[in-house]
Short mmCIF file of C-alpha atoms in Angstrom, two decimals:
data_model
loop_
_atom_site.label_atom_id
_atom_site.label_comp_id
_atom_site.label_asym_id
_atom_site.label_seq_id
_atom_site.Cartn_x
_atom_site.Cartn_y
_atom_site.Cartn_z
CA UNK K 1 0.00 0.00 0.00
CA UNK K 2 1.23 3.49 -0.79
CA UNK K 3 0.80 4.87 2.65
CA UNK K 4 2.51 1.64 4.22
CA UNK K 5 5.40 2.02 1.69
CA UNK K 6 5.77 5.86 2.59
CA UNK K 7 5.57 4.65 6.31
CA UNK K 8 8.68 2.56 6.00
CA UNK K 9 10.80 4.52 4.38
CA UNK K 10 10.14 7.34 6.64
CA UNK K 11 10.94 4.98 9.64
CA UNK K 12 14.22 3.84 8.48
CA UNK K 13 17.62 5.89 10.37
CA UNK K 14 19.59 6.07 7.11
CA UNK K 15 16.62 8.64 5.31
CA UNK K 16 17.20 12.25 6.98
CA UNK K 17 13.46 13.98 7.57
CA UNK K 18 12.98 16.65 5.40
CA UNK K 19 9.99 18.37 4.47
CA UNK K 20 9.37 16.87 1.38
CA UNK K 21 9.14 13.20 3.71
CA UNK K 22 6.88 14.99 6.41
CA UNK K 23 4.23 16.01 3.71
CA UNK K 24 4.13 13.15 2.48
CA UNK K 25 4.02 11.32 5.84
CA UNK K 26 0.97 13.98 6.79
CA UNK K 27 -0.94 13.06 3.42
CA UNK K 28 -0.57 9.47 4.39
CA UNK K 29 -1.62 9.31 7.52
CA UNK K 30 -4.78 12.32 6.75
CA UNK K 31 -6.35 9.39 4.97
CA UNK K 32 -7.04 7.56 8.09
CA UNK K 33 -7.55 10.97 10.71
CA UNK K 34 -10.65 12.20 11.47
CA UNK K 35 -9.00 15.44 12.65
CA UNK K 36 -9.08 16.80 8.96
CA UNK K 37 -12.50 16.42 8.01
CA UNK K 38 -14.65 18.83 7.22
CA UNK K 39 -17.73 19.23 9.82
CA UNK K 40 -20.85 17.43 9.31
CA UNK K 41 -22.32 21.04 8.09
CA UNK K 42 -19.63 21.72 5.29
CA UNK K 43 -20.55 17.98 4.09
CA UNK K 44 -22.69 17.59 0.62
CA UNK K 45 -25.94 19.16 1.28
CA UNK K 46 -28.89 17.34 -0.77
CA UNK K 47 -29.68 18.39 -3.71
CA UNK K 48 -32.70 20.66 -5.12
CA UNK K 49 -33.85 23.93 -6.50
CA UNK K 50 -32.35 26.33 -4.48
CA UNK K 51 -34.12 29.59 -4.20
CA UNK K 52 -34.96 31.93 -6.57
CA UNK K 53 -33.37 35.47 -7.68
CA UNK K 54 -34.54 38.67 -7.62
CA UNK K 55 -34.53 38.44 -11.52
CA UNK K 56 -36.77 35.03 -12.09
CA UNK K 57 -40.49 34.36 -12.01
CA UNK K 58 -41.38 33.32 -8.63
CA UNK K 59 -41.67 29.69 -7.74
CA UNK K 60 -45.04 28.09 -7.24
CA UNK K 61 -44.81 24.50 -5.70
CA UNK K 62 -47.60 22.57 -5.52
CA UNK K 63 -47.84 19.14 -3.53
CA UNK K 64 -49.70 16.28 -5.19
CA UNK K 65 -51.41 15.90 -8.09
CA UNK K 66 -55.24 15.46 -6.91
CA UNK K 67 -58.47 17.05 -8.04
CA UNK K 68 -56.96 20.27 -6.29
CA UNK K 69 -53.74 20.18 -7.22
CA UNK K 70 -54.04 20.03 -10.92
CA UNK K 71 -56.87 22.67 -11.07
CA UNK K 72 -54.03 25.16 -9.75
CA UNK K 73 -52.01 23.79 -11.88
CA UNK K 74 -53.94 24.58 -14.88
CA UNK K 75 -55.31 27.15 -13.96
CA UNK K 76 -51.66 29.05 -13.33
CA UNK K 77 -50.23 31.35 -16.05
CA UNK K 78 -46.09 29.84 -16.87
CA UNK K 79 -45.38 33.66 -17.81
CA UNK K 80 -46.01 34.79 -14.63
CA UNK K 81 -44.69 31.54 -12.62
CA UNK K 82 -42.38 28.67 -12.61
CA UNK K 83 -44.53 25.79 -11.74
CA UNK K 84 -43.19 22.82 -9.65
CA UNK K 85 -45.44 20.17 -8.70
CA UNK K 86 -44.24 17.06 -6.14
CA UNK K 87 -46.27 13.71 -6.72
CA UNK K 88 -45.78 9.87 -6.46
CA UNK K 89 -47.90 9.42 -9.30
CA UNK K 90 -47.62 11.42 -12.51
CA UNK K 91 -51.28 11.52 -13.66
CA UNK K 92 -54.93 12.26 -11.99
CA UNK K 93 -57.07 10.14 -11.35
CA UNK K 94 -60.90 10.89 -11.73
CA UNK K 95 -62.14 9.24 -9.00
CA UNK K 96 -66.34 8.93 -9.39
CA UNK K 97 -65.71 6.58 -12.69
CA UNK K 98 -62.65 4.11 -10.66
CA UNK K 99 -65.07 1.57 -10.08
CA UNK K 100 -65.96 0.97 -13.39
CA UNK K 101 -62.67 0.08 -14.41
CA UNK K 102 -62.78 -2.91 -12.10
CA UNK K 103 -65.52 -4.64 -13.62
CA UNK K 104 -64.52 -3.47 -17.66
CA UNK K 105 -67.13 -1.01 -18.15
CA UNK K 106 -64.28 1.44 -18.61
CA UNK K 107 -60.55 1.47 -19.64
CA UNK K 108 -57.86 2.50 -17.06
CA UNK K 109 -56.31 5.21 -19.89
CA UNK K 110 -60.20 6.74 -19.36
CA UNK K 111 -59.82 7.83 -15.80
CA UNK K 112 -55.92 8.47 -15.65
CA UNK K 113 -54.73 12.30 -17.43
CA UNK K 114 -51.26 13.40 -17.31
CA UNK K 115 -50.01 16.21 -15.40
CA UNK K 116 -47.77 17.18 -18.59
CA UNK K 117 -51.51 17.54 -20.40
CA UNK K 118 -53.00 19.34 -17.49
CA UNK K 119 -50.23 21.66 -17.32
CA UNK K 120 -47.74 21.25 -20.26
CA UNK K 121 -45.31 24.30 -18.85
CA UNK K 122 -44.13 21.44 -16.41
CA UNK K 123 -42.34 19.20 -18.95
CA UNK K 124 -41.00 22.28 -21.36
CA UNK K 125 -40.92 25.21 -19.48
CA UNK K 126 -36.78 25.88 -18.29
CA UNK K 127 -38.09 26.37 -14.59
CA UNK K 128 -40.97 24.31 -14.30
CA UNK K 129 -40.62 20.57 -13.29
CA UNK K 130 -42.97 17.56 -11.54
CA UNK K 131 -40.81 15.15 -9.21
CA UNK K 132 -42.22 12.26 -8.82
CA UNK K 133 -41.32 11.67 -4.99
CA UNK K 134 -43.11 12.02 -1.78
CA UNK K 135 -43.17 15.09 0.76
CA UNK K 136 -41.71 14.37 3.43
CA UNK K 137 -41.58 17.47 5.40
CA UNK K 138 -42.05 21.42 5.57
CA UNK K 139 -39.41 24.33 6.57
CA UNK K 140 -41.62 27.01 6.56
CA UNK K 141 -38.53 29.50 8.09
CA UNK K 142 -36.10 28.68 4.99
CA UNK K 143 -39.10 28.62 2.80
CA UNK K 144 -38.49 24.87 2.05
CA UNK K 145 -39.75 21.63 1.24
CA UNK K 146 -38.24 18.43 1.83
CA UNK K 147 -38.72 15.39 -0.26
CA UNK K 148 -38.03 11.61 -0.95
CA UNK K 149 -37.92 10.24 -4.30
CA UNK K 150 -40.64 7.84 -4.91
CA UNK K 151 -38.60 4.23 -6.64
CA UNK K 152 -38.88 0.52 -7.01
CA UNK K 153 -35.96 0.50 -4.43
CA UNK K 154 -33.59 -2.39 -5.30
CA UNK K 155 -35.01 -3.03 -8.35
CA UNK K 156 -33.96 0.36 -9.89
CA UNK K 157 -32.49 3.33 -7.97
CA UNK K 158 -32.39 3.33 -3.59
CA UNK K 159 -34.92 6.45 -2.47
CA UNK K 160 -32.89 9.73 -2.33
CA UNK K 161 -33.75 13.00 -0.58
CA UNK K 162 -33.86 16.47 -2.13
CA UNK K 163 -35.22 19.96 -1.13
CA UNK K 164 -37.14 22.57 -3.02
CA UNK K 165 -36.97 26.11 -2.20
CA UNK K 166 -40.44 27.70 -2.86
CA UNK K 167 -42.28 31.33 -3.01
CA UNK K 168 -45.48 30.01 -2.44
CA UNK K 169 -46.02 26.70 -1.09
CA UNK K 170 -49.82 24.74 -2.42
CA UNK K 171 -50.58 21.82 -0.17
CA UNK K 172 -52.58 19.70 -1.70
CA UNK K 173 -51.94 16.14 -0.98
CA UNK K 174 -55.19 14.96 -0.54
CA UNK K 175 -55.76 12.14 2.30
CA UNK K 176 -55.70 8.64 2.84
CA UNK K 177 -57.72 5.76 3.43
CA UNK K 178 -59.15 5.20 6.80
CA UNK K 179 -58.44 1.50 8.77
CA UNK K 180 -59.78 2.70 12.15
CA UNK K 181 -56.89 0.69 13.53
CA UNK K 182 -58.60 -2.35 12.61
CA UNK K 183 -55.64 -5.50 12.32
CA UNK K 184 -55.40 -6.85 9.42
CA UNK K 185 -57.02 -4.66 6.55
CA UNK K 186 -54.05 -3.02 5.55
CA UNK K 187 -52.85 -6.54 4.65
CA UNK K 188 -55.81 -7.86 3.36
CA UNK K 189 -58.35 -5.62 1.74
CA UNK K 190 -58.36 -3.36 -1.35
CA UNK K 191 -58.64 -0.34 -1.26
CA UNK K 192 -60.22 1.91 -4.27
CA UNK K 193 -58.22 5.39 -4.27
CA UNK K 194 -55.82 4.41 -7.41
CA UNK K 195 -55.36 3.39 -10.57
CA UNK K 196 -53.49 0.21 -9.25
CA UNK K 197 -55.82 -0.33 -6.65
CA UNK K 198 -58.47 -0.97 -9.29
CA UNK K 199 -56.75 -2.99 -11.37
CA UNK K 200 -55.41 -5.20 -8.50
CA UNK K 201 -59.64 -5.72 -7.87
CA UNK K 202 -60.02 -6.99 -11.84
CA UNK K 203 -57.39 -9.03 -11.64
CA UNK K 204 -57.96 -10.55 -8.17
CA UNK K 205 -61.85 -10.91 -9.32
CA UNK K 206 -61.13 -12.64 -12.66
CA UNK K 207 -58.88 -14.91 -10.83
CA UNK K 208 -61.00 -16.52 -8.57
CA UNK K 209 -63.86 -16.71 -11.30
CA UNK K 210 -61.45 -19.07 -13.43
CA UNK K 211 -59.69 -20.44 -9.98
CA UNK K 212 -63.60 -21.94 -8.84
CA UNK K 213 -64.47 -23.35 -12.61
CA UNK K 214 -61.53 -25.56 -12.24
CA UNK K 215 -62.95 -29.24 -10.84
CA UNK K 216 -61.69 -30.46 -7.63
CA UNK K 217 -62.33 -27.47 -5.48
CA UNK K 218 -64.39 -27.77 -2.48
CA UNK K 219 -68.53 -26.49 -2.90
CA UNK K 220 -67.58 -24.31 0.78
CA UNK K 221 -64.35 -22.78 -0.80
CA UNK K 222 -66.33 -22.07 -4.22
CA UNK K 223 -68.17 -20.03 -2.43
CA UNK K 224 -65.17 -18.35 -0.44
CA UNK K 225 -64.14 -17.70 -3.65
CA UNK K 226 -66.68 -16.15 -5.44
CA UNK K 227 -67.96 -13.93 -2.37
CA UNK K 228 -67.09 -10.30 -2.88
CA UNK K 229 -67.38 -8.09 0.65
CA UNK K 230 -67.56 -3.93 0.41
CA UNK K 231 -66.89 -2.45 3.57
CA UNK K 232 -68.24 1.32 4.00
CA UNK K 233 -72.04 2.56 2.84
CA UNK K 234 -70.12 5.68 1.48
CA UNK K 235 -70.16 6.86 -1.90
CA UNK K 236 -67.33 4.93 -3.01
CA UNK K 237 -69.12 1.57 -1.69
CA UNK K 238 -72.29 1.90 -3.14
CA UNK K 239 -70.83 2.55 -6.18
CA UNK K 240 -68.27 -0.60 -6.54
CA UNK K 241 -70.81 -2.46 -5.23
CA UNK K 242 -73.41 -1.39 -7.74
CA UNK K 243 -71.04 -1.66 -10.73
CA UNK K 244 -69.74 -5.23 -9.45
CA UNK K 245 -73.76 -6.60 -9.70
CA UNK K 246 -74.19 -5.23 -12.90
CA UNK K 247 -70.93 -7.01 -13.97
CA UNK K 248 -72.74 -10.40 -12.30
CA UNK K 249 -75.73 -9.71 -14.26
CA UNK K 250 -74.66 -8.96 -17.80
CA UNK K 251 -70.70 -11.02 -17.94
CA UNK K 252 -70.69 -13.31 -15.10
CA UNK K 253 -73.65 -15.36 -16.19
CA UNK K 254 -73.09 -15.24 -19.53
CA UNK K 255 -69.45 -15.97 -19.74
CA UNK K 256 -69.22 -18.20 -16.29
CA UNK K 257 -72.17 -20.05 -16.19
CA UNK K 258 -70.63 -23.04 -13.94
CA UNK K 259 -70.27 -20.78 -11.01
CA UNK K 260 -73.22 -18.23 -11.77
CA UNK K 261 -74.76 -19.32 -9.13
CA UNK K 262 -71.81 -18.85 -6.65
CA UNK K 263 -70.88 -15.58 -6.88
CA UNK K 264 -72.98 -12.86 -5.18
CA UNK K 265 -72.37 -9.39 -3.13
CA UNK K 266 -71.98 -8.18 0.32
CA UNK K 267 -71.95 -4.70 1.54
CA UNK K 268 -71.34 -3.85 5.09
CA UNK K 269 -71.82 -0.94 6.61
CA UNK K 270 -72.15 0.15 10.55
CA UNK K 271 -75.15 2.66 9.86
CA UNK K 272 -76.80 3.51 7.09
CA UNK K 273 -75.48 3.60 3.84
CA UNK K 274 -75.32 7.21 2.14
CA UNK K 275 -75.73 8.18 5.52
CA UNK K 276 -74.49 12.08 4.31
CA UNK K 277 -76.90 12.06 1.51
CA UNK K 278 -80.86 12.92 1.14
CA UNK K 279 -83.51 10.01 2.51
CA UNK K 280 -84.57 9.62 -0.94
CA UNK K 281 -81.49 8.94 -2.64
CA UNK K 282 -80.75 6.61 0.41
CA UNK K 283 -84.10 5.01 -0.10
CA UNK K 284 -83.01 5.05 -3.99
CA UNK K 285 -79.83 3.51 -3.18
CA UNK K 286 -80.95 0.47 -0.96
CA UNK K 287 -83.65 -0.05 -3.78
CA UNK K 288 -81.91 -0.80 -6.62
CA UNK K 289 -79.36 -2.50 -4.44
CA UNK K 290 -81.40 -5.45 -3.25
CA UNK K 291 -83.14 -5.58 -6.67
CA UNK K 292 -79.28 -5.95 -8.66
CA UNK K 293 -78.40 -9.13 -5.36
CA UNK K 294 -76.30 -6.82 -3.46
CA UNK K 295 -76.97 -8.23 0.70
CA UNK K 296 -76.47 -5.52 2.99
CA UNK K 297 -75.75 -6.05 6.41
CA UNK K 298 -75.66 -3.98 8.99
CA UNK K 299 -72.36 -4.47 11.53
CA UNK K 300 -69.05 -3.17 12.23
CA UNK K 301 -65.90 -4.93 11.60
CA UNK K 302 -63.71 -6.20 14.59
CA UNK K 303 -60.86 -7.76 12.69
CA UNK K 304 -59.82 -9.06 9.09
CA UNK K 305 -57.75 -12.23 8.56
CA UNK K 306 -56.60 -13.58 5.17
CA UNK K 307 -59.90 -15.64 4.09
CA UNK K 308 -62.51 -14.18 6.85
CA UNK K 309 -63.34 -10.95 8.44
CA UNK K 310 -64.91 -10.96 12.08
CA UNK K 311 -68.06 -8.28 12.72
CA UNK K 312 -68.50 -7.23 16.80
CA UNK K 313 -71.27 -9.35 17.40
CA UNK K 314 -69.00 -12.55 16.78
CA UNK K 315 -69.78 -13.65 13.41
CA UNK K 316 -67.17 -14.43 10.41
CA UNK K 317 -68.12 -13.87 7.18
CA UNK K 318 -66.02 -15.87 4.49
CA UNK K 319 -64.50 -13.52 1.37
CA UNK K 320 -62.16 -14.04 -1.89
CA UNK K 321 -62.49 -10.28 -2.52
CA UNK K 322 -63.00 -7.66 0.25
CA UNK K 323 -62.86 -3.84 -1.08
CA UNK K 324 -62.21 -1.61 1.90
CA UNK K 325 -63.96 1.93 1.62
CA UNK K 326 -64.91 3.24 4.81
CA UNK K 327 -64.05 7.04 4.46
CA UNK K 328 -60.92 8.54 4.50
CA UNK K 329 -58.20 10.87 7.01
CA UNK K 330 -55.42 12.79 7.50
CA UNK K 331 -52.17 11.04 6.08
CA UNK K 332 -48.85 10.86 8.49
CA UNK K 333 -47.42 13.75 6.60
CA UNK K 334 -50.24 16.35 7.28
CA UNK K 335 -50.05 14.88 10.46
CA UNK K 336 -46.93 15.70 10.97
CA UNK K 337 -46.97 19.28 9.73
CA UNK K 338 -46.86 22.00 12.56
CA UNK K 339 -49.25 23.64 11.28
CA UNK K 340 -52.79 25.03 12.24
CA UNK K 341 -55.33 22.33 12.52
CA UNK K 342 -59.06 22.31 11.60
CA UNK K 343 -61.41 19.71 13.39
CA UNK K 344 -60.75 16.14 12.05
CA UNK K 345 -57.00 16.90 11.51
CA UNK K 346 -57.08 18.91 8.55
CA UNK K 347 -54.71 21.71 7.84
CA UNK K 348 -56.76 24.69 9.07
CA UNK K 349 -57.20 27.59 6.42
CA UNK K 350 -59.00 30.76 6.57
CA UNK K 351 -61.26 31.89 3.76
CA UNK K 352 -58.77 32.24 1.05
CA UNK K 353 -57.54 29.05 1.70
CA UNK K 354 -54.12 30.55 3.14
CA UNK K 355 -52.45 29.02 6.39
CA UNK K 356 -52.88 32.17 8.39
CA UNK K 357 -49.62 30.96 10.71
CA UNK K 358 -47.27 31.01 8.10
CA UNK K 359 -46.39 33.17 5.06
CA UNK K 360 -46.42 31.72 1.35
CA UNK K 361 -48.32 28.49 2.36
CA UNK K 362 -51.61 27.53 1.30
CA UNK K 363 -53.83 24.22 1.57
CA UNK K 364 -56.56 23.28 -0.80
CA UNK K 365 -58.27 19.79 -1.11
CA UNK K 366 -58.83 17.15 1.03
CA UNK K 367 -55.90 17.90 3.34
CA UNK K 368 -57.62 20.90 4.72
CA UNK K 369 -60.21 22.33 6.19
CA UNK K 370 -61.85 25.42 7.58
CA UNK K 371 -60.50 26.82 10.79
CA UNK K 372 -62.91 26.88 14.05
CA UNK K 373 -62.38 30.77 14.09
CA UNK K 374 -63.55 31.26 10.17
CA UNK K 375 -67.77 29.80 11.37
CA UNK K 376 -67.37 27.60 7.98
CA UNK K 377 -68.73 24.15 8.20
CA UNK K 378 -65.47 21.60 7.38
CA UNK K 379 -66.21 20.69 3.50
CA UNK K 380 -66.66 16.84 3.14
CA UNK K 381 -64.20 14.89 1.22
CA UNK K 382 -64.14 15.08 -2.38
CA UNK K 383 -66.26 18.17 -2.05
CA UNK K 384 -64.22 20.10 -4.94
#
């Protein structure tokens, strides 16, 4: 080794020292010394956009890429701002027509629009970008936000962090699915927020429609099989629920007569369903419900295990497919924002939808919500 070599020859009586030998002897040993390295400070900083100057558009960031989110974004003027937007998934989703893309009645391509269509300043602009990474936290002193790029991990690139200096800060990162704390759903059940979600419903539904045709499966796990459970009355429930007996009705007895009489549709809820709506529609609802084979049952879950879920009063009900859609909350980084809150977690805003604790930050969607102090009712979700 170069530094041992250096070492030995420096050691040996016959060399005199000279300062040629000492340097060398310093550079060696500097290698291994913790005394000459720089402080943790004056390391590499993570990358990002640093802030603007006094010459450029301001900086508009906007985080996620939600029904909010990308009406800012398209509704912004590029001559007058450099857009950013921060997003683990590069398209919107519209959200009333997911369900049918479970069942076939619709394409996936038909609910999902770019951001670069939305907003096309993002992809050609020269200070306008979308990162496709998560948000991970807030500096709302140094005007910053911190993020974590979003990656199949070993498969492609590790996760790296980054910050973004902003001018004004949009947070719009909608929320997330609510579990209650109940064990096991998370592990279990589908949810029906995504894209992915829905297509991990067709393809788990079409798969146990061809697994029960095949001979030599149990009648009992036939009907496992073929049961389909929707947890939550909500919007979102009725709907999947609604779509998945008219996909019974019209493919499933035509196209899988062996087991036509196997498959049918459960949706549990703890009060009633459309509880938020008008009697009538509920009464509309719970109708055409029945009439299409959907049971409803009244009962709240205690626990979900891999083939079963278990309701309070003690009884299991068997499943192949369970669709969890129960409402939705806060997620753990809105959570763990110091900012204002409005009742039910929210980010609290005041009328013009700015956080009125901070400068330059504002909060539209389904991650906020009207502050106590403003006498506005908190909007329900999905209310833009």
């Amino acid at each position: 080794m170069f530094w041992y070599r250096n070492l030995i020859k420096l050691s040996t009586p016959t060399k005199s020292e000279t300062p040629i030998t000492k340097n060398l002897l310093q550079a060696s040993l500097s290698h291994f010394s913790t005394a000459n390295q720089p402080p943790a400070s004056a390391q590499a900083q993570p990358p990002g956009l640093g802030p603007t100057k006094p010459h450029d558009k301001p900086r508009v960031v906007v985080l996620g890429s939600g029904w909010a989110g990308c009406r800012l974004m398209k509704g912004l003027d590029p001559k007058l701002y450099d857009i950013v937007c921060v997003s683990p998934r590069n398209h919107m989703v519209f959200t009333p027509l997911l369900a049918s893309t479970c069942v076939g009645t619709l394409e996936f391509r038909s609910v999902a629009e770019p951001i670069a269509r939305i907003q096309p300043s993002i992809s050609s602009a020269p200070g306008s970008y979308f990162f496709l990474a998560n948000s991970t936290a807030v500096d709302t002193e140094n005007h910053e936000v911190h993020c974590e790029t979003v990656t199949d991990g070993t498969d492609t690139l590790d996760p790296w962090k980054f910050k973004i200096s902003y001018d004004k800060l949009v947070i719009a990162s909608g929320a997330q699915a609510s579990t209650f704390g109940i064990h096991g759903v998370k592990e279990h059940a589908i949810f029906l927020r995504e894209v992915h979600h829905a297509q991990e419903i067709r393809r788990k539904l079409l798969l146990n429609l061809m697994l029960s045709d095949v001979p030599g499966l149990p009648e009992e796990e036939k009907r496992r099989l073929l049961h389909c459970v929707v947890v939550g009355g909500g919007p979102t429930g009725v709907e999947f629920s609604g779509e998945l007996s008219d996909f019974i009705r019209r493919d499933v007895h035509e196209r899988y007569t062996h087991v036509k009489d196997y498959i049918h549709v459960t949706l549990i809820e703890a009060n009633e369903i459309l509880s938020s709506f008008d009697d009538r529609l509920r009464h509309y609802a719970i109708k055409h419900l029945t009439k299409s084979g959907v049971r409803l049952v009244r009962g709240i879950v205690k626990d979900v295990k891999p083939e079963n879920l278990v309701l309070t009063d003690g009884s299991e009900v068997p499943y192949g497919l369970l669709v969890w859609s129960t409402g939705v909350g806060p997620s753990p980084f809105v959570n763990s924002l110091g900012l204002p809150k409005s009742p039910g977690g929210r980010i609290g805003v005041d009328e013009w939808l700015r956080v009125p604790t901070v400068q330059d930050v504002f909060s539209i969607g389904d991650c906020s919500g009207f502050l106590e102090s403003t006498g506005k009712p908190v909007l329900p979700a999905l209310a833009q």
